[in-house]
Amino acid sequence: MGFTLWIVPRVRFAPSPTGHLHLGHAYSAWRNWQEKGDGSFLLRIEDIDARSKPEFEVDLLEDLAWLGFEPSEDVVRQSSRGALYGKALDQLKQSGLMYPCFCSRKQIKEELERLGSAPQSDGVMSLGSPYPGTCKKIVAKSARNRVNIGEPHVWRLDLAAAVARYGAPSFLSADGVRTPAALDQASDPILGRRDTPFSYHLCCVVDDADQGIELVIRGRDLLPAVGIHRLIQQILGLAEPRYLHHPLVLSESGERLSKRTGARSIREYRREALTPDQVIQKAISQLESSVD
Ligand SMILES: [Zn+2]
């Protein structure tokens, strides 16, 4: 059975409807489409971010159809999968590898400064904000009491404890080579919180397993997170996918594409009467110079 899956990959494109698709999205969708071969191309809308808007989802579905990338199965929306994530979060808490963190943003910043390790920038984006591990030192009974009386908190994964139990994480690359997954830049990640109840890391891992994704294709900006994802898979006993982290598309002036840097949307290129193929070619021509 496992061999069948390897011959017919199931891949997924997982955009957030927080803006219009740009060349970076077009490239990632195309890469997934190329790699799927005779397999399945699934679409997952990562809409648990508070900035998500239904109108952006409508537009992104239309842009994808225009590019020629029609999903093989029903579209999955993270906003409707809270029960699944809640179950996974409970399982993680029961593993004994999670701890509640009561720190405010201000407290974390002050503690990092005190330790002389305040980051110059906001660090590696896909890993979230740095955290000095303050609440790991709270004794379990006291932490439980504080949770029980309703003190605001988030749930963090104790990476050191997870590594002690499962060993240093590694991942399978697209060609099946086992590769170490560095955790040196990672702080204990938040997996559960109050406002957006579940974190990107948790939902992404749970969804990839639930959708039977066998080859995860995504941008290199997510490579620093793969070690965290592998540990979560091990704790939850989920199947291990292969990973392909592709280079990122840059702007014409060589900057990372984002709404902030004024990335042009696929819609704008459509208005200028570019063809889908021209849009993909443009994305490929603006890839960062690196091998994947
Ligand atoms: Zn804390």
Short mmCIF file of N, CA and C and ligand atoms in Angstrom, two decimals, residues 101-103 131 135, ligand 1:
data_model
loop_
_atom_site.label_atom_id
_atom_site.label_comp_id
_atom_site.label_asym_id
_atom_site.label_seq_id
_atom_site.Cartn_x
_atom_site.Cartn_y
_atom_site.Cartn_z
N CYS A 101 2.42 28.80 29.11
CA CYS A 101 3.27 29.99 29.22
C CYS A 101 2.38 31.19 29.51
N PHE A 102 2.72 31.89 30.57
CA PHE A 102 1.89 33.00 31.04
C PHE A 102 2.50 34.36 30.69
N CYS A 103 3.58 34.37 29.95
CA CYS A 103 4.30 35.62 29.68
C CYS A 103 3.52 36.52 28.73
N TYR A 131 11.54 33.05 22.21
CA TYR A 131 11.05 32.91 23.59
C TYR A 131 12.16 32.33 24.45
N CYS A 135 8.76 30.10 31.35
CA CYS A 135 7.70 29.36 32.06
C CYS A 135 7.98 27.86 32.18
ZN ZN B 1 6.25 32.16 29.49
#
